[in-house]
mmCIF file with all atom_site columns, C-alpha atoms in Angstrom:
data_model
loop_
_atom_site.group_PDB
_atom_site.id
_atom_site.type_symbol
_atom_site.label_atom_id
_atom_site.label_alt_id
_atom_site.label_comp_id
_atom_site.label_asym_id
_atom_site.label_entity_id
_atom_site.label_seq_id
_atom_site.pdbx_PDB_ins_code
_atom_site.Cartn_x
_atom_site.Cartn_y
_atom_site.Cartn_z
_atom_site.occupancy
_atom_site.B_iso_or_equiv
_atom_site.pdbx_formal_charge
_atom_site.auth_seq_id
_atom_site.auth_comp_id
_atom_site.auth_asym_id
_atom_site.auth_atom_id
_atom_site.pdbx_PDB_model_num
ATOM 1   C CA . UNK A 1 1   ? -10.299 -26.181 -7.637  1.00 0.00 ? 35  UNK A CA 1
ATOM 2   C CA . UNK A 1 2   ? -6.976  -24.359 -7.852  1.00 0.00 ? 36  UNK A CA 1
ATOM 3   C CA . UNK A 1 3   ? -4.327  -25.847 -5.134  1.00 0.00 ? 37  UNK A CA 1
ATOM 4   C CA . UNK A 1 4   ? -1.853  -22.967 -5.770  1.00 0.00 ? 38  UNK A CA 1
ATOM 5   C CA . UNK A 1 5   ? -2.078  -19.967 -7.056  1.00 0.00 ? 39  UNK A CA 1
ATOM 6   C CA . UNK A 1 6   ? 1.016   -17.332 -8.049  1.00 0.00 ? 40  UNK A CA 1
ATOM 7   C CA . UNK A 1 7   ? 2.430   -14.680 -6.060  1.00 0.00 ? 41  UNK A CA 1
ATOM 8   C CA . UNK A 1 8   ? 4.628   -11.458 -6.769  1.00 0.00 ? 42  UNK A CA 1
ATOM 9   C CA . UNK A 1 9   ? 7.295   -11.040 -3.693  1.00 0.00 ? 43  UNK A CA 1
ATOM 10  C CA . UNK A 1 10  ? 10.168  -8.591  -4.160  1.00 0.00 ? 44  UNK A CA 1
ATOM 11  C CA . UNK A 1 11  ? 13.428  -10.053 -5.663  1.00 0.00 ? 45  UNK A CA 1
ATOM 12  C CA . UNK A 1 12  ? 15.983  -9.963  -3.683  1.00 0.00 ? 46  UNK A CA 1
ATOM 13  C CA . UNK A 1 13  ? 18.122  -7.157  -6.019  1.00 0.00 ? 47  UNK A CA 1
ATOM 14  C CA . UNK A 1 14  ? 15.423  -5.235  -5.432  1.00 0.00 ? 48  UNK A CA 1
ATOM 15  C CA . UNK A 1 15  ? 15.544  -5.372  -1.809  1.00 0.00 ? 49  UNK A CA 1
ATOM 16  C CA . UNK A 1 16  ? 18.757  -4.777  -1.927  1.00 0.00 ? 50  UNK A CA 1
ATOM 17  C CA . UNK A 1 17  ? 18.652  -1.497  -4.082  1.00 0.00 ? 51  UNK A CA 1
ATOM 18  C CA . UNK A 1 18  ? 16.252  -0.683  -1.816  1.00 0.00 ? 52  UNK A CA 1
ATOM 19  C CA . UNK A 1 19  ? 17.736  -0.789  1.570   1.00 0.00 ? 53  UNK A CA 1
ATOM 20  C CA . UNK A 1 20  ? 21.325  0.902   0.052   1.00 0.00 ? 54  UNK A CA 1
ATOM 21  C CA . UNK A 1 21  ? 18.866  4.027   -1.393  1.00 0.00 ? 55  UNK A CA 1
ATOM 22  C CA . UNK A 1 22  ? 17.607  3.983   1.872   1.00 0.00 ? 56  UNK A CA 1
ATOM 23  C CA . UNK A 1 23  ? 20.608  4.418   3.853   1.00 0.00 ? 57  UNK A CA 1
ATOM 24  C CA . UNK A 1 24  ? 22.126  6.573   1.172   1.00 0.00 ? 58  UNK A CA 1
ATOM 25  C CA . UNK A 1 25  ? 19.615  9.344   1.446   1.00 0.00 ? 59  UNK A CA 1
ATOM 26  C CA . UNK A 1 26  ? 20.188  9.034   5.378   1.00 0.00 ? 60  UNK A CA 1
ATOM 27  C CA . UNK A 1 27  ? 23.724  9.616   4.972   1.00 0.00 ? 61  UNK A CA 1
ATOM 28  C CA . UNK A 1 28  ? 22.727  12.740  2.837   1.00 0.00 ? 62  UNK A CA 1
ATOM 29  C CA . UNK A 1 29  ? 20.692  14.182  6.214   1.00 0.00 ? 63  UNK A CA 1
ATOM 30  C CA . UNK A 1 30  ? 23.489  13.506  8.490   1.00 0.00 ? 64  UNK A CA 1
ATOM 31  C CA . UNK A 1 31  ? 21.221  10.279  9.893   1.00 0.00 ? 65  UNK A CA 1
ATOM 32  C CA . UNK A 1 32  ? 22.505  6.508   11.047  1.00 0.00 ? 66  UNK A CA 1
ATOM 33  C CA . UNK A 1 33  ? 19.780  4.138   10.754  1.00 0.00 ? 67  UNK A CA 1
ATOM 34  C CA . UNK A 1 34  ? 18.848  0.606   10.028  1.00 0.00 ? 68  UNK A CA 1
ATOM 35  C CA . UNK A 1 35  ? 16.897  -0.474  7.128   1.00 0.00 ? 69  UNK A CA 1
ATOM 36  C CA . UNK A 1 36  ? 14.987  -3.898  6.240   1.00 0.00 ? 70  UNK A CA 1
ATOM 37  C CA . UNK A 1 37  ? 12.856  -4.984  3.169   1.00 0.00 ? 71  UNK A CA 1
ATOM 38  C CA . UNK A 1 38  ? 10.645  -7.745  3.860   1.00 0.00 ? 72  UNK A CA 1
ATOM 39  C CA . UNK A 1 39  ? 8.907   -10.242 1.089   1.00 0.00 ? 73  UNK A CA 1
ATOM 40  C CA . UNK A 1 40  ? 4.655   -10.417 1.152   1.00 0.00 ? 74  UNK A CA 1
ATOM 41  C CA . UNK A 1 41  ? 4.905   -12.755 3.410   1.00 0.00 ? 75  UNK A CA 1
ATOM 42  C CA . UNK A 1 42  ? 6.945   -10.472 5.915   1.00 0.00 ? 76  UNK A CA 1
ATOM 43  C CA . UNK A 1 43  ? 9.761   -12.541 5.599   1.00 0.00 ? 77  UNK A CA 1
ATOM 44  C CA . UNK A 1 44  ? 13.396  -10.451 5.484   1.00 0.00 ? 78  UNK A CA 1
ATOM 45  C CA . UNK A 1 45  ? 15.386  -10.305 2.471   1.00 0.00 ? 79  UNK A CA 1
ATOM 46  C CA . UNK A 1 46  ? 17.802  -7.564  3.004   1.00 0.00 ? 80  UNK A CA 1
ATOM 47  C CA . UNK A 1 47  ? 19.059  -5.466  5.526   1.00 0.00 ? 81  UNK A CA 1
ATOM 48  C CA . UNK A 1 48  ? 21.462  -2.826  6.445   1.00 0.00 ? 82  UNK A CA 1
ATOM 49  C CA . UNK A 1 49  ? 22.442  -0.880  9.411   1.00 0.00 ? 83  UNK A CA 1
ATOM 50  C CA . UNK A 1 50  ? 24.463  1.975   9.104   1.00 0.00 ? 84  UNK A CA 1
ATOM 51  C CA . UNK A 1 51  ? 27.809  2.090   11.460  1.00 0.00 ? 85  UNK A CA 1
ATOM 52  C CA . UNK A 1 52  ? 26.532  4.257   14.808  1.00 0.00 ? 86  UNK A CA 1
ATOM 53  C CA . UNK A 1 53  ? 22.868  3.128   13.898  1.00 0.00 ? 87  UNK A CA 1
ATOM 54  C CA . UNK A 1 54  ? 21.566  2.035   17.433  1.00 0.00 ? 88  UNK A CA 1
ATOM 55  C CA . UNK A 1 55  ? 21.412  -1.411  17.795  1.00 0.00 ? 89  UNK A CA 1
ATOM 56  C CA . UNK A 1 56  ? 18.323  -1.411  19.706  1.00 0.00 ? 90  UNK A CA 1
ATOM 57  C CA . UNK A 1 57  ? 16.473  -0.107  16.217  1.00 0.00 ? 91  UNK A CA 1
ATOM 58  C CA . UNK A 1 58  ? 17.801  -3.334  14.043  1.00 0.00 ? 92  UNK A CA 1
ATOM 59  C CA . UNK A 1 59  ? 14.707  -5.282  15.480  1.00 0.00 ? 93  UNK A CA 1
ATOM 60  C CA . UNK A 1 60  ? 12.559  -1.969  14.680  1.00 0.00 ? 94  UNK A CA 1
ATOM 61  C CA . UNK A 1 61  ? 13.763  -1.484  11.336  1.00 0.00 ? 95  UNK A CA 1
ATOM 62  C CA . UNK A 1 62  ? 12.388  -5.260  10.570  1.00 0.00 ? 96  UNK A CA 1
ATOM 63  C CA . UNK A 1 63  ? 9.264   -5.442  12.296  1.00 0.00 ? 97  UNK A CA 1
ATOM 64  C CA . UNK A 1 64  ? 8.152   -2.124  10.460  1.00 0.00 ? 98  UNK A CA 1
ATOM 65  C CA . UNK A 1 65  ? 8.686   -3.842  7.289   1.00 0.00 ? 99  UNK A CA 1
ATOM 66  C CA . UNK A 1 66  ? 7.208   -7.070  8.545   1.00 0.00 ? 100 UNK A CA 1
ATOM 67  C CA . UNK A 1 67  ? 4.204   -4.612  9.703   1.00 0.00 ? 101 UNK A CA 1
ATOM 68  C CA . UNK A 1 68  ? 3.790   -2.904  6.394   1.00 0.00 ? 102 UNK A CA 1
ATOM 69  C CA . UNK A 1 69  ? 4.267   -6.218  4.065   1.00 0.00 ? 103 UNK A CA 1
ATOM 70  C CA . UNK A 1 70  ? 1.835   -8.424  6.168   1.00 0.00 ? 104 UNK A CA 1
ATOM 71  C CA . UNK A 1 71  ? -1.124  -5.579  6.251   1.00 0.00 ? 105 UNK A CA 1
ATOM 72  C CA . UNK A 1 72  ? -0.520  -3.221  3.127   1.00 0.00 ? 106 UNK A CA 1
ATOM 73  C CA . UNK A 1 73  ? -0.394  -0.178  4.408   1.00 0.00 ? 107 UNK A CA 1
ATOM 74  C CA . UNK A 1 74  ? 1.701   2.433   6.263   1.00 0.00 ? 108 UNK A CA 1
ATOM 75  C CA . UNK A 1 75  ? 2.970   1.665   9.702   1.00 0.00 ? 109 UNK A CA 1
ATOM 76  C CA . UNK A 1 76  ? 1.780   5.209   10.553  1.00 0.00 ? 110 UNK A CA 1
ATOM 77  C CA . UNK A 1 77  ? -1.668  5.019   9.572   1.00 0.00 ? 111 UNK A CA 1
ATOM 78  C CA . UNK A 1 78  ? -2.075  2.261   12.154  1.00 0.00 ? 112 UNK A CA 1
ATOM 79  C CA . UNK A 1 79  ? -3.778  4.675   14.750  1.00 0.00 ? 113 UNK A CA 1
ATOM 80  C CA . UNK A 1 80  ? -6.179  5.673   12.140  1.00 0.00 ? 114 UNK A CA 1
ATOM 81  C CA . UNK A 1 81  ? -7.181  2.787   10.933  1.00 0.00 ? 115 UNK A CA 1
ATOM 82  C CA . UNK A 1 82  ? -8.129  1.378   15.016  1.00 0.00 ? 116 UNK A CA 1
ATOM 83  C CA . UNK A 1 83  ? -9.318  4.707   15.776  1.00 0.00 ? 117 UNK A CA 1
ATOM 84  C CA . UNK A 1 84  ? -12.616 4.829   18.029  1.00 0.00 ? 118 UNK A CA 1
ATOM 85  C CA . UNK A 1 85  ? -11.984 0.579   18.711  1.00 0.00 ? 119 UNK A CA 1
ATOM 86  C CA . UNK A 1 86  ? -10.199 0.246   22.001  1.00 0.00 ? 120 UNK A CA 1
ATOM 87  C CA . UNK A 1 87  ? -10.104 -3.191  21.890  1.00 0.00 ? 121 UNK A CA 1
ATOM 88  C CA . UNK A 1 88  ? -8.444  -3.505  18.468  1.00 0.00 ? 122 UNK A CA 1
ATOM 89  C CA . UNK A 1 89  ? -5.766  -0.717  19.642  1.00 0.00 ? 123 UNK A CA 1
ATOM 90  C CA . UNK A 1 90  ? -4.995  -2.325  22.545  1.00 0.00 ? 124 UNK A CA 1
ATOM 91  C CA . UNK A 1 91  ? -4.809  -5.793  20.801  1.00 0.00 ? 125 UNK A CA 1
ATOM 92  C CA . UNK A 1 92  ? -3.427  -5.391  17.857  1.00 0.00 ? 126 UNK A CA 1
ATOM 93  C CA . UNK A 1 93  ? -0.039  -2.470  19.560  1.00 0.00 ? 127 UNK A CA 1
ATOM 94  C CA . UNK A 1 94  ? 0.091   -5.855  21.604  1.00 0.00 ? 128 UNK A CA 1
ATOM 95  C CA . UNK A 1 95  ? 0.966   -8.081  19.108  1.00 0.00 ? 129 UNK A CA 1
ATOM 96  C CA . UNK A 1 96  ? 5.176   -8.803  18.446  1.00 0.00 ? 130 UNK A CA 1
ATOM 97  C CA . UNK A 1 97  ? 6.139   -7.392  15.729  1.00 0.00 ? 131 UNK A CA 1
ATOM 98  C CA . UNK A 1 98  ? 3.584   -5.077  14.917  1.00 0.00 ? 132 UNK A CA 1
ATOM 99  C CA . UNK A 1 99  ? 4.635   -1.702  14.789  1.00 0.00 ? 133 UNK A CA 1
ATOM 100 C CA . UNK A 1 100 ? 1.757   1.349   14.960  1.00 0.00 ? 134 UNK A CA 1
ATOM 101 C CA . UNK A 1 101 ? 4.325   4.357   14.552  1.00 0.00 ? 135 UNK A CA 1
ATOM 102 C CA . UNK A 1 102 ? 5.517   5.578   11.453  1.00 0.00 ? 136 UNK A CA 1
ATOM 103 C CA . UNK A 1 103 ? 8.795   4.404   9.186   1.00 0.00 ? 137 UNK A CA 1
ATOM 104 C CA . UNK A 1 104 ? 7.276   1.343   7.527   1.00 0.00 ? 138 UNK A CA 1
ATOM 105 C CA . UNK A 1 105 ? 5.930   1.494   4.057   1.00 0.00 ? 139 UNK A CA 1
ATOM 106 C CA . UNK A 1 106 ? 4.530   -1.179  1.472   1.00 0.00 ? 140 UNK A CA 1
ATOM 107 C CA . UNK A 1 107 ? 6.550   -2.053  -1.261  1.00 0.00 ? 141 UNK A CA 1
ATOM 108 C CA . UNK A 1 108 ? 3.718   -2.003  -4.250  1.00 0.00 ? 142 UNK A CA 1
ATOM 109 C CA . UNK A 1 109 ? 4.461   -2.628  -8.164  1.00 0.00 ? 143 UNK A CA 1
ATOM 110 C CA . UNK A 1 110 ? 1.326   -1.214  -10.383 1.00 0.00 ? 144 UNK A CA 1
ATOM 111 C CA . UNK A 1 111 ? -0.348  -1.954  -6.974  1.00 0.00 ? 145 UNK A CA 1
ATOM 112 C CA . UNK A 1 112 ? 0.345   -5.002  -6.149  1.00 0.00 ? 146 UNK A CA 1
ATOM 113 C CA . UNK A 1 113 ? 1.922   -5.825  -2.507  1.00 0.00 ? 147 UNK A CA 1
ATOM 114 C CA . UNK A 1 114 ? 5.381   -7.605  -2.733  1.00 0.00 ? 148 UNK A CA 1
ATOM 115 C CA . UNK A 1 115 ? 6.521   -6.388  0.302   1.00 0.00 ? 149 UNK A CA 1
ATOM 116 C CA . UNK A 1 116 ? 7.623   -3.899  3.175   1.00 0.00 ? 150 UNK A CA 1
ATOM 117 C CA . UNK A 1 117 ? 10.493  -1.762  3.953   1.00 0.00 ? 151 UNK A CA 1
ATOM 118 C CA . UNK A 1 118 ? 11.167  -0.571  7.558   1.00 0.00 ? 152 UNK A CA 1
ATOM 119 C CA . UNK A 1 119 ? 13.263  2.679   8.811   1.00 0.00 ? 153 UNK A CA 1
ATOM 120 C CA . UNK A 1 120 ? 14.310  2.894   12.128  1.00 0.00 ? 154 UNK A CA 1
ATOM 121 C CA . UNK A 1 121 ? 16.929  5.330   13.847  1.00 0.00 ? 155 UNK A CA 1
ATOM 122 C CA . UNK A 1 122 ? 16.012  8.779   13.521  1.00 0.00 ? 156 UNK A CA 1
ATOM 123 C CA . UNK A 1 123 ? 12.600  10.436  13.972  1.00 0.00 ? 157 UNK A CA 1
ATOM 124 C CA . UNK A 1 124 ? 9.230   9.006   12.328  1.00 0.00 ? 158 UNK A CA 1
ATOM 125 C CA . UNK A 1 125 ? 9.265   11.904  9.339   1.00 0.00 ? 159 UNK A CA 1
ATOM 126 C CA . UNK A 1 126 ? 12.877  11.265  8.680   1.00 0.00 ? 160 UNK A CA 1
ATOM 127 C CA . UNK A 1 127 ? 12.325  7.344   8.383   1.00 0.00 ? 161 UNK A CA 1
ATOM 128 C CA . UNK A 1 128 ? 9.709   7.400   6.127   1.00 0.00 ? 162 UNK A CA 1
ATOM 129 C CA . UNK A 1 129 ? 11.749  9.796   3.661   1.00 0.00 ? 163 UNK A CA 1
ATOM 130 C CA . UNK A 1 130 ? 14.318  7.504   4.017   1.00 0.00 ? 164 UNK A CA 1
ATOM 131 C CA . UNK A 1 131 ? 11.604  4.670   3.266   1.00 0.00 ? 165 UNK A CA 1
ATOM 132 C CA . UNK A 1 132 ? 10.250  6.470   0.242   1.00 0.00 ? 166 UNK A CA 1
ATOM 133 C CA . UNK A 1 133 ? 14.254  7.103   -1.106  1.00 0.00 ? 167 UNK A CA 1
ATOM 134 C CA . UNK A 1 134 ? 13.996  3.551   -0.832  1.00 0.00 ? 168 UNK A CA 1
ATOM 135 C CA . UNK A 1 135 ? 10.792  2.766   -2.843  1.00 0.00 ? 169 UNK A CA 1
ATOM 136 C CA . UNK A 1 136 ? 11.452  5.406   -5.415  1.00 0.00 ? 170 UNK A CA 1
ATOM 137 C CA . UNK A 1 137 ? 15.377  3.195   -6.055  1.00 0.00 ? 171 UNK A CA 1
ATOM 138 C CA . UNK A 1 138 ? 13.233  0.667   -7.177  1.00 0.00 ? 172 UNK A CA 1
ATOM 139 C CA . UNK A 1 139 ? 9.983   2.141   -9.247  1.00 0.00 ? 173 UNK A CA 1
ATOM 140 C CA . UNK A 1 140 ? 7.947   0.985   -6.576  1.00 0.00 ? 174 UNK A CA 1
ATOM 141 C CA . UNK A 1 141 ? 4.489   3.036   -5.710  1.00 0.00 ? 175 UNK A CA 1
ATOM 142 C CA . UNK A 1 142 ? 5.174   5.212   -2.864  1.00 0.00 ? 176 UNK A CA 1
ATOM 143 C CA . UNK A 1 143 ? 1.980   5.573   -0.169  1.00 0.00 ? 177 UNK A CA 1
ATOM 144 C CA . UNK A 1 144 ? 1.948   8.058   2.406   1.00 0.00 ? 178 UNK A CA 1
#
């Protein structure tokens, strides 16, 4: 029986790079937003809000990653993946921290999870281009 077992998790220069590509390419649109990268385990490991970001998206920004490292995938796909259960829609857009609206993407490495990183400030389309600036900063695979 194996008691432990390894685990990949995003470094925290990584993160880093990450979450300043991020907010870089927002500056480039003309956008303020906050940005967090979470580990696998949907802990944070970096973050950044932009001066004029609103400060009611900081939380937003971290639960997207949070969303998107703890379940693998997009935080917009969310609706498509409860579609036609009820229940699970109503349960799961229940839960703190989840987010089901777009922004939050998986940070992957030859696809493996390590991680999440979470846009929040502007509209859905522009946070997730911001999230992939961020992914591509660091050779991660991007996901739609």
């Amino acid at each position: 029986m194996k008691v432990a077992v390894p685990q990949s998790t995003v470094s925290w220069e990584a993160a880093h790079a990450a979450v300043a590509a991020a907010v870089r390419h927002a500056e480039s649109l003309g956008l303020r937003v906050n940005v967090g990268v979470a580990d696998a385990a949907g802990n944070l490991v970096a973050f950044l809000r932009m001066p004029g970001a609103f400060p009611q998206s900081i939380d937003i920004a971290i639960d997207k990653a949070y969303t998107a490292a703890g379940f693998g995938f997009p935080t917009g796909q969310w609706m498509d993946v409860v579609a036609g259960n009820e229940g699970m829609k109503l349960g799961f857009s229940a839960r703190p921290r989840l987010v089901v609206f777009g922004g939050g993407l998986p940070i992957r490495v030859a696809g493996e999870l390590i991680g999440g990183i979470g846009v929040s400030g502007a509209s859905e389309e522009q946070d997730g281009a911001c999230a992939r600036a961020g992914l591509a900063a660091i050779g991660a695979d991007i996901q739609e």
